[in-house]
Amino acid sequence: MTASEIRALFAVASRPEVVSLAGGMPNLAALPLDALSVEVADLVAREGQVALQYGSAQGVPALREQICEVMRLEGVNADPNDVVVTVGSQMALDLVTRIYCDPGDVVLAEGPSYVGALGSFAAYQARVVHVAMDADGLIPEALRDALRTLGAQGITPKFLYTIPNFHNPAGVTLAVERRSEVLEICAEYGVAVIEDNPYGLLGFSGRVYPALRSMDPGVVYLGSFSKTFASGLRVGWALVPPAVRDRLVLAAESATLCPPSFNQMLVSRYLEGHDWRSQIKTFTEVYRDRRDALLSALETYLPEGCSWNVPDGGFYVWLTVPEGVDTKAMLPRAVTARVAYASGTGFYADGLGSRQLRLSYCYPTPERITEGVRRLAAVLEAELDV
Ligand code: PMP
């Protein structure tokens, strides 16, 4: 598809009669909007001169301290001086790629991987080599094999980009016993590790996994308030080793001068004055109900030959459809049948994924999710009948 085709498809897919299981938009209806509007008014009244002014390129110091407190939940012991606030973690992804990669360099990423990261890698002309996953996340042996194969060609990848928790789009989580193994393999081959972790606190069992960064201070950790608070504020961060930090701050400065003071101060007030931990619990309860609705609808309606994972947190189910169905070719027909999904090909740099698709359960209500899956099942049946 060309960019204009995709735009046209999304315009149709965003019509209210279409059930969109395509996007990863958080459910902000669960936020305490009244309390937040009081906070916004107070921020302008009391601290408007600072909040509406330029700020430090690295980010508001008080917020950087609070970010360290948030990461402590995942066992990360960090110095606020090593935190760089960014405009969403997407900006951190872009800057990190800019710093590490020259055109033609190789980076490793799970297959499939986050479409926004693949976009950043493509923008800097880095070549992505995918590493396979199973139900326990990235497979250490596959990582070793990829590094061996590349090594035989004289290639050392610039980094491994990994989403250890509640993966986008695969929905899986890297098993704890694999975490140190992945780090050891990367250390052995001299490959940096970029840990992208926007969903780590959104586990349905309440379990919080130890961050890779908690096991190795050399890991670059990317975090975000998009899923735990509000994506529209565009506040994310990178925790980086001191040697990388100064280059990252310079790169951030050249991109935006500084992250938005107002948004950072609002996040800081929210963390200070609101029970953000129980808000995260509220979010996960909403998402767990929606996941359950999706899984039960898949079980009820989908034709034989489909398979999917059971995510224990995050936003996504990764679905494999029967042989002969092409999820990219099917998408316009699904949209005509008033259901949208993200076809699997967007999550690979190498054209794989035509038998996969990603379903997001974060935004539609359980009833809409059920209806969406019913429509999807009918479209799949029709494809299989041809
Ligand atoms: N990484 C992953 C894995 C994501 O799923 C997302 C958002 N969909 C991002 C990064 C970017 O998040 P943001 O820029 O909103 O912080």
Coordinates of N, CA, C and O in Angstrom, one line a residue, residues 112-218:
P112 N 7.7 -10.5 15.2 CA 7.5 -9.1 14.8 C 8.0 -8.1 15.8 O 8.4 -8.4 16.9
S113 N 8.0 -6.8 15.4 CA 8.4 -5.7 16.3 C 7.5 -4.5 16.2 O 6.7 -4.4 15.3
Y114 N 7.7 -3.6 17.1 CA 6.9 -2.4 17.1 C 7.1 -1.5 15.9 O 8.2 -1.2 15.5
V115 N 5.9 -1.2 15.2 CA 6.0 -0.5 13.9 C 6.6 0.8 14.0 O 7.3 1.2 13.1
G116 N 6.4 1.5 15.1 CA 7.1 2.9 15.3 C 8.6 2.8 15.4 O 9.3 3.7 14.9
A117 N 9.1 1.7 16.0 CA 10.5 1.5 16.1 C 11.1 1.2 14.7 O 12.1 1.7 14.2
L118 N 10.4 0.3 14.0 CA 10.8 0.0 12.6 C 10.8 1.2 11.7 O 11.7 1.4 10.9
G119 N 9.9 2.1 12.0 CA 9.8 3.4 11.2 C 11.1 4.2 11.5 O 11.7 4.8 10.6
S120 N 11.5 4.3 12.8 CA 12.7 5.1 13.1 C 13.9 4.4 12.5 O 14.8 5.1 12.0
F121 N 14.0 3.1 12.6 CA 15.2 2.4 12.0 C 15.2 2.7 10.5 O 16.3 3.0 10.0
A122 N 14.1 2.6 9.8 CA 14.1 2.9 8.4 C 14.5 4.3 8.1 O 15.2 4.6 7.1
A123 N 14.0 5.3 8.9 CA 14.3 6.7 8.7 C 15.9 6.9 8.7 O 16.3 7.8 8.0
Y124 N 16.6 6.1 9.5 CA 18.0 6.3 9.5 C 18.7 5.2 8.7 O 19.9 5.0 8.8
Q125 N 18.0 4.6 7.8 CA 18.5 3.6 6.9 C 19.3 2.5 7.6 O 20.3 2.0 7.1
A126 N 18.8 2.1 8.8 CA 19.4 0.9 9.5 C 18.7 -0.3 8.9 O 17.5 -0.3 8.5
R127 N 19.4 -1.4 8.8 CA 18.9 -2.7 8.3 C 18.5 -3.5 9.5 O 19.3 -3.7 10.5
V128 N 17.2 -4.0 9.5 CA 16.7 -4.7 10.7 C 16.9 -6.2 10.4 O 16.4 -6.7 9.4
V129 N 17.5 -6.9 11.4 CA 17.5 -8.4 11.3 C 16.6 -8.9 12.5 O 16.8 -8.5 13.6
H130 N 15.5 -9.6 12.1 CA 14.6 -10.0 13.2 C 15.1 -11.3 13.9 O 15.7 -12.1 13.3
V131 N 14.7 -11.4 15.2 CA 15.1 -12.5 16.0 C 13.7 -13.1 16.5 O 12.9 -12.4 16.9
A132 N 13.6 -14.5 16.3 CA 12.3 -15.1 16.6 C 12.0 -15.1 18.1 O 12.9 -15.0 19.0
M133 N 10.7 -15.2 18.3 CA 10.1 -15.3 19.7 C 9.3 -16.5 19.8 O 8.9 -17.1 18.8
D134 N 9.1 -16.9 21.0 CA 8.0 -17.9 21.2 C 7.1 -17.4 22.4 O 7.2 -16.2 22.7
A135 N 6.4 -18.3 23.0 CA 5.4 -17.8 24.1 C 6.2 -17.2 25.2 O 5.6 -16.4 26.0
D136 N 7.5 -17.5 25.4 CA 8.3 -16.9 26.4 C 9.1 -15.7 26.0 O 10.2 -15.4 26.6
G137 N 8.8 -15.1 24.8 CA 9.5 -14.0 24.3 C 10.7 -14.3 23.5 O 10.8 -15.5 22.9
L138 N 11.6 -13.4 23.3 CA 12.8 -13.6 22.5 C 13.5 -14.9 22.8 O 13.7 -15.2 24.0
I139 N 13.9 -15.7 21.8 CA 14.5 -17.0 22.0 C 16.0 -16.8 22.1 O 16.6 -16.4 21.1
P140 N 16.7 -17.0 23.2 CA 18.1 -16.7 23.3 C 18.9 -17.5 22.3 O 19.9 -16.9 21.7
E141 N 18.6 -18.7 22.0 CA 19.3 -19.4 20.9 C 19.2 -18.8 19.6 O 20.2 -18.7 18.8
A142 N 18.0 -18.2 19.3 CA 17.9 -17.5 18.0 C 18.7 -16.3 17.9 O 19.3 -15.9 16.9
L143 N 18.8 -15.6 19.1 CA 19.7 -14.4 19.2 C 21.1 -14.8 18.9 O 21.8 -14.1 18.1
R144 N 21.5 -15.9 19.6 CA 22.9 -16.3 19.4 C 23.2 -16.7 17.9 O 24.2 -16.3 17.3
D145 N 22.2 -17.4 17.3 CA 22.4 -17.8 15.9 C 22.5 -16.6 15.0 O 23.4 -16.5 14.1
A146 N 21.6 -15.6 15.3 CA 21.7 -14.4 14.4 C 23.0 -13.7 14.5 O 23.6 -13.2 13.5
L147 N 23.5 -13.6 15.8 CA 24.8 -12.9 16.0 C 26.0 -13.7 15.4 O 26.9 -13.1 14.8
R148 N 25.9 -15.0 15.4 CA 26.9 -15.9 14.8 C 26.9 -15.7 13.3 O 28.0 -15.5 12.7
T149 N 25.7 -15.7 12.7 CA 25.6 -15.6 11.3 C 26.1 -14.2 10.8 O 26.9 -14.1 9.8
L150 N 25.7 -13.1 11.6 CA 26.2 -11.8 11.2 C 27.7 -11.7 11.4 O 28.4 -11.1 10.6
G151 N 28.2 -12.3 12.5 CA 29.6 -12.2 12.8 C 30.4 -12.9 11.7 O 31.5 -12.3 11.3
A152 N 29.9 -14.0 11.1 CA 30.6 -14.6 10.0 C 30.7 -13.7 8.8 O 31.6 -13.9 7.9
Q153 N 29.8 -12.7 8.7 CA 29.9 -11.8 7.6 C 30.6 -10.5 8.0 O 30.6 -9.5 7.3
G154 N 31.2 -10.5 9.2 CA 32.0 -9.4 9.7 C 31.1 -8.3 10.2 O 31.5 -7.1 10.3
I155 N 29.8 -8.6 10.5 CA 28.9 -7.5 11.0 C 28.6 -7.7 12.5 O 28.3 -8.7 13.0
T156 N 28.8 -6.5 13.2 CA 28.3 -6.5 14.6 C 27.1 -5.5 14.6 O 27.3 -4.3 14.3
P157 N 25.9 -6.0 15.0 CA 24.8 -5.1 15.1 C 25.0 -3.9 16.0 O 25.8 -4.1 17.0
K158 N 24.4 -2.8 15.8 CA 24.6 -1.7 16.7 C 23.9 -1.8 18.0 O 24.3 -1.4 19.0
F159 N 22.7 -2.5 17.9 CA 22.0 -2.8 19.2 C 20.9 -3.9 19.0 O 20.6 -4.1 17.8
L160 N 20.5 -4.4 20.1 CA 19.3 -5.3 20.1 C 18.2 -4.4 20.6 O 18.3 -3.8 21.7
Y161 N 17.1 -4.2 19.9 CA 15.9 -3.5 20.3 C 14.9 -4.5 20.8 O 14.5 -5.4 20.0
T162 N 14.5 -4.4 22.1 CA 13.6 -5.5 22.6 C 12.5 -4.8 23.5 O 12.7 -3.8 24.1
I163 N 11.3 -5.5 23.4 CA 10.2 -5.0 24.2 C 9.9 -6.2 25.1 O 9.2 -7.2 24.7
P164 N 10.5 -6.3 26.3 CA 10.4 -7.5 27.1 C 9.0 -7.8 27.7 O 8.7 -9.0 27.9
N165 N 8.3 -6.8 28.0 CA 7.0 -7.0 28.7 C 5.8 -6.7 27.8 O 5.7 -5.6 27.3
F166 N 4.9 -7.7 27.7 CA 3.6 -7.5 27.1 C 3.8 -6.8 25.7 O 3.3 -5.8 25.4
H167 N 4.5 -7.6 24.9 CA 5.1 -7.1 23.6 C 4.1 -6.5 22.7 O 2.9 -7.0 22.6
N168 N 4.4 -5.5 22.0 CA 3.7 -4.9 20.9 C 4.4 -5.3 19.6 O 5.5 -4.8 19.4
P169 N 3.8 -6.1 18.7 CA 2.4 -6.6 18.7 C 2.2 -8.0 19.3 O 1.1 -8.5 19.3
A170 N 3.3 -8.7 19.7 CA 3.1 -10.2 19.9 C 2.4 -10.5 21.2 O 1.9 -11.7 21.4
G171 N 2.3 -9.6 22.2 CA 1.6 -9.8 23.4 C 2.3 -10.7 24.4 O 1.8 -10.9 25.5
V172 N 3.5 -11.2 24.1 CA 4.2 -12.1 25.0 C 5.2 -11.4 25.9 O 5.5 -10.2 25.7
T173 N 5.7 -12.0 26.9 CA 6.6 -11.5 27.9 C 7.8 -12.3 28.0 O 7.7 -13.6 28.0
L174 N 9.0 -11.7 28.0 CA 10.3 -12.4 28.1 C 10.4 -13.1 29.5 O 10.3 -12.4 30.5
A175 N 10.5 -14.4 29.5 CA 10.6 -15.2 30.7 C 11.8 -14.6 31.5 O 12.8 -14.3 31.0
V176 N 11.6 -14.6 32.9 CA 12.6 -14.0 33.7 C 13.9 -14.8 33.6 O 15.0 -14.1 33.5
E177 N 13.8 -16.1 33.5 CA 15.1 -16.9 33.4 C 15.8 -16.6 32.1 O 17.0 -16.9 31.9
R178 N 15.1 -16.0 31.1 CA 15.8 -15.7 29.8 C 16.5 -14.4 29.8 O 17.3 -14.0 29.0
R179 N 16.1 -13.5 30.8 CA 16.6 -12.1 30.8 C 18.1 -12.0 30.9 O 18.7 -11.3 30.1
S180 N 18.6 -12.7 31.9 CA 20.1 -12.6 32.1 C 20.8 -13.2 30.9 O 21.9 -12.8 30.5
E181 N 20.2 -14.3 30.3 CA 20.8 -15.0 29.2 C 20.9 -14.0 28.0 O 22.0 -13.9 27.3
V182 N 19.9 -13.3 27.7 CA 19.8 -12.4 26.6 C 20.9 -11.3 26.8 O 21.7 -11.0 25.9
L183 N 21.0 -10.8 28.1 CA 22.0 -9.8 28.4 C 23.5 -10.4 28.2 O 24.4 -9.7 27.7
E184 N 23.6 -11.6 28.7 CA 25.0 -12.2 28.6 C 25.4 -12.4 27.1 O 26.5 -12.1 26.7
I185 N 24.4 -12.8 26.3 CA 24.8 -13.0 24.9 C 25.1 -11.7 24.2 O 26.1 -11.6 23.5
C186 N 24.4 -10.7 24.5 CA 24.7 -9.3 23.9 C 26.0 -8.8 24.4 O 26.8 -8.3 23.6
A187 N 26.3 -9.1 25.7 CA 27.6 -8.6 26.2 C 28.8 -9.4 25.5 O 29.8 -8.8 25.1
E188 N 28.5 -10.7 25.3 CA 29.6 -11.5 24.7 C 29.9 -11.0 23.3 O 31.1 -11.0 22.9
Y189 N 28.9 -10.5 22.6 CA 29.1 -10.1 21.2 C 29.3 -8.5 21.1 O 29.4 -8.0 20.0
G190 N 29.3 -7.9 22.2 CA 29.5 -6.4 22.2 C 28.4 -5.6 21.6 O 28.6 -4.6 20.9
V191 N 27.2 -6.1 21.8 CA 26.0 -5.4 21.3 C 25.2 -4.7 22.4 O 24.9 -5.3 23.4
A192 N 24.9 -3.4 22.1 CA 24.1 -2.7 23.1 C 22.7 -3.2 23.2 O 22.2 -3.8 22.2
V193 N 22.0 -2.9 24.3 CA 20.6 -3.4 24.4 C 19.7 -2.1 24.7 O 20.0 -1.3 25.6
I194 N 18.7 -2.0 23.8 CA 17.7 -1.0 24.0 C 16.4 -1.7 24.5 O 15.8 -2.5 23.8
E195 N 16.0 -1.4 25.7 CA 14.8 -2.0 26.3 C 13.7 -1.0 26.3 O 13.7 0.1 26.9
D196 N 12.7 -1.3 25.5 CA 11.5 -0.4 25.3 C 10.4 -1.0 26.2 O 9.9 -2.1 25.9
N197 N 10.0 -0.2 27.2 CA 9.1 -0.8 28.2 C 7.9 0.1 28.5 O 7.7 0.5 29.7
P198 N 7.0 0.4 27.6 CA 5.8 1.2 27.9 C 4.7 0.5 28.7 O 3.9 1.1 29.3
Y199 N 4.8 -0.9 28.7 CA 3.6 -1.6 29.2 C 4.0 -2.4 30.5 O 3.1 -3.1 31.0
G200 N 5.2 -2.2 31.0 CA 5.7 -3.1 32.1 C 4.8 -3.1 33.3 O 4.7 -4.1 34.0
L201 N 4.1 -1.9 33.6 CA 3.3 -1.9 34.8 C 1.9 -2.3 34.6 O 1.0 -2.2 35.5
L202 N 1.6 -2.7 33.3 CA 0.2 -3.0 33.0 C 0.0 -4.5 32.9 O -0.7 -5.0 32.0
G203 N 0.5 -5.2 33.9 CA 0.3 -6.7 34.0 C -1.0 -7.0 34.6 O -1.4 -6.3 35.6
F204 N -1.7 -8.0 34.2 CA -3.0 -8.3 34.7 C -3.0 -9.1 36.1 O -3.9 -9.1 36.8
S205 N -1.8 -9.7 36.3 CA -1.7 -10.5 37.5 C -1.2 -9.6 38.7 O -1.1 -10.1 39.8
G206 N -0.8 -8.4 38.3 CA -0.2 -7.5 39.3 C 1.3 -7.8 39.4 O 2.0 -7.1 40.1
R207 N 1.8 -8.8 38.7 CA 3.2 -9.1 38.8 C 4.0 -8.1 38.0 O 3.6 -7.7 36.9
V208 N 5.1 -7.6 38.5 CA 6.0 -6.6 37.8 C 7.3 -7.4 37.6 O 7.9 -7.9 38.5
Y209 N 7.7 -7.4 36.3 CA 8.9 -8.1 36.0 C 10.1 -7.2 36.2 O 10.1 -6.0 36.0
P210 N 11.3 -7.8 36.6 CA 12.5 -7.0 36.7 C 12.9 -6.5 35.3 O 13.0 -7.3 34.4
A211 N 13.2 -5.2 35.2 CA 13.7 -4.6 33.9 C 15.0 -5.2 33.6 O 15.8 -5.6 34.5
L212 N 15.3 -5.3 32.3 CA 16.7 -5.7 31.9 C 17.7 -4.7 32.5 O 18.8 -5.1 32.9
R213 N 17.3 -3.4 32.5 CA 18.2 -2.4 33.1 C 18.5 -2.6 34.6 O 19.5 -2.2 35.0
S214 N 17.6 -3.4 35.3 CA 17.9 -3.6 36.7 C 19.0 -4.7 36.8 O 19.6 -4.8 37.9
M215 N 19.3 -5.4 35.7 CA 20.3 -6.4 35.8 C 21.6 -6.0 35.2 O 22.6 -6.6 35.3
D216 N 21.5 -4.9 34.4 CA 22.7 -4.4 33.7 C 22.6 -2.9 33.5 O 21.8 -2.4 32.7
P217 N 23.5 -2.1 34.2 CA 23.4 -0.6 34.1 C 23.8 -0.1 32.7 O 23.6 1.1 32.4
G218 N 24.3 -1.0 31.8 CA 24.6 -0.6 30.5 C 23.4 -0.5 29.5 O 23.5 0.0 28.4

